[in-house]
Tab-separated table of N, CA and C in Angstrom:
chain	number	residue	atom	x	y	z
A	1	MET	N	-31.931	19.044	-0.164
A	1	MET	CA	-31.048	18.794	-1.281
A	1	MET	C	-31.662	17.676	-2.124
A	2	THR	N	-31.762	17.913	-3.407
A	2	THR	CA	-32.292	16.886	-4.303
A	2	THR	C	-31.169	15.967	-4.743
A	3	SER	N	-31.522	14.881	-5.399
A	3	SER	CA	-30.506	13.926	-5.826
A	3	SER	C	-29.554	14.515	-6.860
A	4	THR	N	-29.963	15.573	-7.552
A	4	THR	CA	-29.069	16.201	-8.532
A	4	THR	C	-28.213	17.292	-7.908
A	5	GLU	N	-28.459	17.624	-6.643
A	5	GLU	CA	-27.692	18.664	-5.959
A	5	GLU	C	-26.676	18.046	-5.005
A	6	THR	N	-25.969	17.043	-5.437
A	6	THR	CA	-24.978	16.387	-4.598
A	6	THR	C	-23.678	17.166	-4.629
A	7	PRO	N	-22.831	16.966	-3.635
A	7	PRO	CA	-21.540	17.650	-3.652
A	7	PRO	C	-20.711	17.338	-4.896
A	8	LEU	N	-20.930	16.194	-5.522
A	8	LEU	CA	-20.156	15.875	-6.727
A	8	LEU	C	-20.526	16.776	-7.899
A	9	ASN	N	-21.703	17.373	-7.840
A	9	ASN	CA	-22.117	18.294	-8.901
A	9	ASN	C	-21.690	19.723	-8.613
A	10	ASP	N	-21.136	19.967	-7.454
A	10	ASP	CA	-20.674	21.293	-7.064
A	10	ASP	C	-19.206	21.418	-7.462
A	11	PRO	N	-18.887	22.289	-8.403
A	11	PRO	CA	-17.495	22.395	-8.865
A	11	PRO	C	-16.532	22.863	-7.779
A	12	ASP	N	-17.047	23.474	-6.710
A	12	ASP	CA	-16.176	23.950	-5.636
A	12	ASP	C	-16.005	22.926	-4.518
A	13	ALA	N	-16.774	21.852	-4.537
A	13	ALA	CA	-16.681	20.833	-3.492
A	13	ALA	C	-15.483	19.931	-3.756
A	14	PRO	N	-14.757	19.575	-2.690
A	14	PRO	CA	-13.649	18.628	-2.913
A	14	PRO	C	-14.196	17.277	-3.349
A	15	ARG	N	-13.463	16.622	-4.215
A	15	ARG	CA	-13.880	15.312	-4.709
A	15	ARG	C	-12.845	14.286	-4.282
A	16	TYR	N	-13.322	13.275	-3.621
A	16	TYR	CA	-12.446	12.217	-3.131
A	16	TYR	C	-12.806	10.908	-3.806
A	17	VAL	N	-11.807	10.130	-4.134
A	17	VAL	CA	-12.001	8.838	-4.774
A	17	VAL	C	-11.218	7.808	-3.962
A	18	ARG	N	-11.881	6.726	-3.554
A	18	ARG	CA	-11.187	5.640	-2.867
A	18	ARG	C	-10.724	4.640	-3.918
A	19	LEU	N	-9.418	4.404	-3.970
A	19	LEU	CA	-8.846	3.409	-4.865
A	19	LEU	C	-8.533	2.165	-4.044
A	20	SER	N	-9.041	1.046	-4.450
A	20	SER	CA	-8.725	-0.220	-3.794
A	20	SER	C	-7.924	-1.061	-4.781
A	21	ILE	N	-6.708	-1.375	-4.386
A	21	ILE	CA	-5.826	-2.142	-5.249
A	21	ILE	C	-5.369	-3.368	-4.471
A	22	GLU	N	-5.514	-4.529	-5.060
A	22	GLU	CA	-5.045	-5.753	-4.428
A	22	GLU	C	-4.044	-6.406	-5.369
A	23	LEU	N	-2.890	-6.715	-4.845
A	23	LEU	CA	-1.829	-7.340	-5.616
A	23	LEU	C	-1.404	-8.624	-4.925
A	24	ILE	N	-1.006	-9.607	-5.684
A	24	ILE	CA	-0.372	-10.792	-5.135
A	24	ILE	C	1.011	-10.860	-5.757
A	25	ALA	N	2.014	-10.872	-4.913
A	25	ALA	CA	3.393	-10.910	-5.372
A	25	ALA	C	4.045	-12.207	-4.902
A	26	GLU	N	4.815	-12.835	-5.770
A	26	GLU	CA	5.571	-14.016	-5.395
A	26	GLU	C	6.967	-13.581	-4.977
A	27	ILE	N	7.374	-13.966	-3.793
A	27	ILE	CA	8.718	-13.651	-3.320
A	27	ILE	C	9.641	-14.748	-3.826
A	28	THR	N	10.534	-14.363	-4.710
A	28	THR	CA	11.418	-15.337	-5.351
A	28	THR	C	12.791	-15.394	-4.689
A	29	ASP	N	13.155	-14.374	-3.919
A	29	ASP	CA	14.436	-14.357	-3.216
A	29	ASP	C	14.251	-13.604	-1.904
A	30	GLU	N	13.862	-14.340	-0.861
A	30	GLU	CA	13.560	-13.716	0.424
A	30	GLU	C	14.768	-12.987	1.003
A	31	GLY	N	15.959	-13.540	0.830
A	31	GLY	CA	17.171	-12.906	1.348
A	31	GLY	C	17.433	-11.553	0.702
A	32	ALA	N	17.276	-11.484	-0.608
A	32	ALA	CA	17.490	-10.217	-1.324
A	32	ALA	C	16.439	-9.185	-0.917
A	33	LEU	N	15.201	-9.622	-0.776
A	33	LEU	CA	14.130	-8.715	-0.361
A	33	LEU	C	14.399	-8.182	1.042
A	34	LYS	N	14.775	-9.076	1.951
A	34	LYS	CA	15.048	-8.681	3.339
A	34	LYS	C	16.213	-7.687	3.400
A	35	ALA	N	17.295	-7.975	2.675
A	35	ALA	CA	18.456	-7.083	2.680
A	35	ALA	C	18.100	-5.707	2.130
A	36	ALA	N	17.327	-5.671	1.058
A	36	ALA	CA	16.930	-4.394	0.462
A	36	ALA	C	16.011	-3.615	1.406
A	37	ALA	N	15.097	-4.313	2.079
A	37	ALA	CA	14.192	-3.643	3.020
A	37	ALA	C	14.967	-3.080	4.209
A	38	LEU	N	15.911	-3.862	4.747
A	38	LEU	CA	16.733	-3.367	5.860
A	38	LEU	C	17.552	-2.149	5.445
A	39	ALA	N	18.092	-2.170	4.240
A	39	ALA	CA	18.859	-1.021	3.743
A	39	ALA	C	17.964	0.203	3.600
A	40	GLN	N	16.745	-0.009	3.122
A	40	GLN	CA	15.823	1.116	2.965
A	40	GLN	C	15.447	1.709	4.316
A	41	VAL	N	15.183	0.854	5.299
A	41	VAL	CA	14.843	1.327	6.639
A	41	VAL	C	16.020	2.093	7.240
A	42	GLU	N	17.212	1.577	7.065
A	42	GLU	CA	18.402	2.243	7.598
A	42	GLU	C	18.586	3.629	6.974
A	43	ALA	N	18.284	3.769	5.695
A	43	ALA	CA	18.487	5.036	4.986
A	43	ALA	C	17.330	6.015	5.150
A	44	ASP	N	16.217	5.581	5.728
A	44	ASP	CA	15.029	6.435	5.851
A	44	ASP	C	15.240	7.485	6.937
A	45	GLU	N	15.461	8.715	6.530
A	45	GLU	CA	15.750	9.798	7.471
A	45	GLU	C	14.523	10.252	8.255
A	46	TYR	N	13.335	9.820	7.859
A	46	TYR	CA	12.117	10.251	8.533
A	46	TYR	C	11.679	9.321	9.662
A	47	LEU	N	12.310	8.168	9.796
A	47	LEU	CA	11.957	7.232	10.866
A	47	LEU	C	12.685	7.619	12.148
A	48	ASP	N	11.944	7.649	13.273
A	48	ASP	CA	12.623	7.822	14.555
A	48	ASP	C	13.097	6.451	15.025
A	49	ASP	N	13.821	6.399	16.123
A	49	ASP	CA	14.417	5.143	16.580
A	49	ASP	C	13.379	4.065	16.851
A	50	GLU	N	12.248	4.435	17.437
A	50	GLU	CA	11.208	3.455	17.752
A	50	GLU	C	10.580	2.897	16.475
A	51	GLU	N	10.276	3.771	15.518
A	51	GLU	CA	9.706	3.320	14.245
A	51	GLU	C	10.702	2.428	13.492
A	52	ARG	N	11.967	2.797	13.551
A	52	ARG	CA	13.003	2.010	12.877
A	52	ARG	C	13.086	0.611	13.500
A	53	ALA	N	13.047	0.535	14.826
A	53	ALA	CA	13.105	-0.764	15.506
A	53	ALA	C	11.887	-1.618	15.152
A	54	GLN	N	10.710	-1.006	15.093
A	54	GLN	CA	9.494	-1.735	14.712
A	54	GLN	C	9.599	-2.230	13.273
A	55	SER	N	10.138	-1.414	12.401
A	55	SER	CA	10.289	-1.801	11.003
A	55	SER	C	11.252	-2.972	10.866
A	56	VAL	N	12.375	-2.904	11.563
A	56	VAL	CA	13.356	-3.988	11.500
A	56	VAL	C	12.732	-5.277	12.031
A	57	GLU	N	11.973	-5.185	13.110
A	57	GLU	CA	11.318	-6.374	13.663
A	57	GLU	C	10.343	-6.982	12.654
A	58	ALA	N	9.547	-6.138	11.994
A	58	ALA	CA	8.596	-6.635	10.994
A	58	ALA	C	9.323	-7.314	9.837
A	59	ILE	N	10.453	-6.781	9.447
A	59	ILE	CA	11.244	-7.362	8.366
A	59	ILE	C	11.808	-8.716	8.781
A	60	GLU	N	12.271	-8.813	10.010
A	60	GLU	CA	12.867	-10.052	10.507
A	60	GLU	C	11.838	-11.172	10.647
A	61	VAL	N	10.595	-10.811	10.981
A	61	VAL	CA	9.553	-11.800	11.277
A	61	VAL	C	8.941	-12.404	10.027
A	62	ASP	N	8.734	-11.601	8.992
A	62	ASP	CA	7.902	-12.053	7.883
A	62	ASP	C	8.321	-11.343	6.596
A	63	PRO	N	8.456	-12.063	5.487
A	63	PRO	CA	8.826	-11.392	4.232
A	63	PRO	C	7.790	-10.371	3.775
A	64	SER	N	6.535	-10.540	4.194
A	64	SER	CA	5.546	-9.529	3.816
A	64	SER	C	5.856	-8.201	4.505
A	65	GLY	N	6.486	-8.259	5.675
A	65	GLY	CA	6.934	-7.035	6.339
A	65	GLY	C	8.025	-6.339	5.553
A	66	SER	N	8.853	-7.123	4.882
A	66	SER	CA	9.890	-6.531	4.019
A	66	SER	C	9.262	-5.849	2.816
A	67	LEU	N	8.327	-6.528	2.200
A	67	LEU	CA	7.693	-6.001	0.991
A	67	LEU	C	6.949	-4.695	1.267
A	68	ALA	N	6.363	-4.572	2.432
A	68	ALA	CA	5.590	-3.369	2.773
A	68	ALA	C	6.432	-2.095	2.697
A	69	HIS	N	7.746	-2.214	2.869
A	69	HIS	CA	8.608	-1.029	2.839
A	69	HIS	C	8.827	-0.484	1.434
A	70	PHE	N	8.359	-1.195	0.436
A	70	PHE	CA	8.522	-0.737	-0.934
A	70	PHE	C	7.224	-0.221	-1.540
A	71	ILE	N	6.152	-0.213	-0.764
A	71	ILE	CA	4.876	0.307	-1.233
A	71	ILE	C	4.901	1.820	-1.040
A	72	ASP	N	4.716	2.549	-2.111
A	72	ASP	CA	4.794	4.004	-2.052
A	72	ASP	C	3.611	4.628	-2.790
A	73	PRO	N	2.517	4.912	-2.070
A	73	PRO	CA	1.355	5.504	-2.734
A	73	PRO	C	1.640	6.877	-3.328
A	74	VAL	N	2.589	7.600	-2.748
A	74	VAL	CA	2.946	8.905	-3.296
A	74	VAL	C	3.526	8.731	-4.698
A	75	ALA	N	4.350	7.717	-4.889
A	75	ALA	CA	4.920	7.458	-6.217
A	75	ALA	C	3.838	7.035	-7.197
A	76	LEU	N	2.828	6.339	-6.712
A	76	LEU	CA	1.737	5.883	-7.576
A	76	LEU	C	0.941	7.061	-8.125
A	77	LEU	N	0.681	8.054	-7.304
A	77	LEU	CA	-0.149	9.187	-7.726
A	77	LEU	C	0.626	10.489	-7.879
A	78	GLY	N	1.899	10.490	-7.556
A	78	GLY	CA	2.684	11.720	-7.538
A	78	GLY	C	2.718	12.494	-8.837
A	79	ASP	N	2.701	11.818	-9.969
A	79	ASP	CA	2.799	12.494	-11.261
A	79	ASP	C	1.463	12.623	-11.984
A	80	VAL	N	0.367	12.299	-11.293
A	80	VAL	CA	-0.948	12.397	-11.921
A	80	VAL	C	-1.419	13.845	-11.810
A	81	PRO	N	-1.635	14.515	-12.939
A	81	PRO	CA	-2.053	15.924	-12.882
A	81	PRO	C	-3.447	16.068	-12.278
A	82	GLY	N	-3.599	17.068	-11.436
A	82	GLY	CA	-4.898	17.379	-10.862
A	82	GLY	C	-5.312	16.484	-9.707
A	83	VAL	N	-4.364	15.711	-9.154
A	83	VAL	CA	-4.670	14.794	-8.056
A	83	VAL	C	-3.676	15.023	-6.925
A	84	GLU	N	-4.189	15.070	-5.706
A	84	GLU	CA	-3.344	15.168	-4.532
A	84	GLU	C	-3.702	14.031	-3.584
A	85	LEU	N	-2.725	13.255	-3.186
A	85	LEU	CA	-2.948	12.164	-2.248
A	85	LEU	C	-3.262	12.763	-0.881
A	86	THR	N	-4.413	12.412	-0.320
A	86	THR	CA	-4.795	12.963	0.978
A	86	THR	C	-4.596	11.977	2.123
A	87	GLN	N	-4.691	10.695	1.846
A	87	GLN	CA	-4.502	9.689	2.892
A	87	GLN	C	-4.205	8.351	2.223
A	88	ALA	N	-3.392	7.530	2.863
A	88	ALA	CA	-3.102	6.205	2.317
A	88	ALA	C	-2.829	5.240	3.454
A	89	THR	N	-3.248	4.025	3.270
A	89	THR	CA	-2.938	2.947	4.189
A	89	THR	C	-2.842	1.669	3.388
A	90	TRP	N	-2.012	0.764	3.843
A	90	TRP	CA	-1.889	-0.508	3.163
A	90	TRP	C	-1.365	-1.517	4.159
A	91	GLU	N	-1.530	-2.754	3.819
A	91	GLU	CA	-0.978	-3.821	4.632
A	91	GLU	C	-0.491	-4.920	3.707
A	92	SER	N	0.402	-5.711	4.230
A	92	SER	CA	0.867	-6.866	3.466
A	92	SER	C	0.807	-8.073	4.388
A	93	ALA	N	0.413	-9.185	3.832
A	93	ALA	CA	0.294	-10.413	4.616
A	93	ALA	C	0.458	-11.603	3.692
A	94	GLN	N	0.992	-12.670	4.237
A	94	GLN	CA	1.098	-13.883	3.441
A	94	GLN	C	-0.306	-14.394	3.146
A	95	THR	N	-0.472	-15.015	1.993
A	95	THR	CA	-1.775	-15.509	1.583
A	95	THR	C	-1.619	-16.850	0.879
A	96	ALA	N	-2.679	-17.611	0.925
A	96	ALA	CA	-2.693	-18.862	0.159
A	96	ALA	C	-3.062	-18.509	-1.276
A	97	PHE	N	-2.270	-18.958	-2.215
A	97	PHE	CA	-2.523	-18.645	-3.614
A	97	PHE	C	-1.959	-19.762	-4.463
A	98	ASP	N	-2.746	-20.231	-5.392
A	98	ASP	CA	-2.316	-21.260	-6.334
A	98	ASP	C	-2.362	-20.655	-7.732
A	99	PRO	N	-1.213	-20.356	-8.326
A	99	PRO	CA	-1.215	-19.722	-9.649
A	99	PRO	C	-1.831	-20.590	-10.733
A	100	GLU	N	-1.969	-21.876	-10.466
A	100	GLU	CA	-2.576	-22.783	-11.446
A	100	GLU	C	-4.102	-22.816	-11.337
A	101	ASP	N	-4.644	-22.252	-10.273
A	101	ASP	CA	-6.088	-22.277	-10.033
A	101	ASP	C	-6.732	-21.048	-10.673
A	102	ASP	N	-7.430	-21.250	-11.774
A	102	ASP	CA	-8.066	-20.146	-12.493
A	102	ASP	C	-9.289	-19.594	-11.767
A	103	SER	N	-9.750	-20.283	-10.731
A	103	SER	CA	-10.966	-19.830	-10.052
A	103	SER	C	-10.685	-18.812	-8.955
A	104	TYR	N	-9.390	-18.478	-8.708
A	104	TYR	CA	-9.062	-17.520	-7.649
A	104	TYR	C	-9.649	-16.157	-8.010
A	105	GLU	N	-10.319	-15.552	-7.050
A	105	GLU	CA	-10.872	-14.217	-7.246
A	105	GLU	C	-10.407	-13.328	-6.113
A	106	PHE	N	-10.144	-12.086	-6.425
A	106	PHE	CA	-9.787	-11.130	-5.400
A	106	PHE	C	-11.000	-10.855	-4.544
A	107	GLU	N	-10.733	-10.599	-3.252
A	107	GLU	CA	-11.835	-10.260	-2.351
A	107	GLU	C	-12.313	-8.848	-2.662
A	108	THR	N	-13.620	-8.658	-2.648
A	108	THR	CA	-14.180	-7.322	-2.834
A	108	THR	C	-15.180	-7.072	-1.723
A	109	GLU	N	-15.372	-5.815	-1.418
A	109	GLU	CA	-16.337	-5.455	-0.386
A	109	GLU	C	-17.719	-5.404	-0.955
């Protein structure tokens, strides 16, 4: 195969794109976030009892666990024509961030 005969040049080959998105969110009302996350977990008909218990524990331990319940990659790409979400993963964690520091840069691979 030559460099011009890559799968990306084959119209019948599946094409996959990795999107890396990094966001920093400020939690301004931890109680409201926690209550909304618990309500969402309670209403989620697709969670089994073990998953629900793990979700509630994550919400109780850390506000980033609450925020993770509102990340919806399907909603992000659901209305994009010609695109089907094949796999998604994400994590949320507390981070050190100074909004006054202009030198902050997102981590890249």
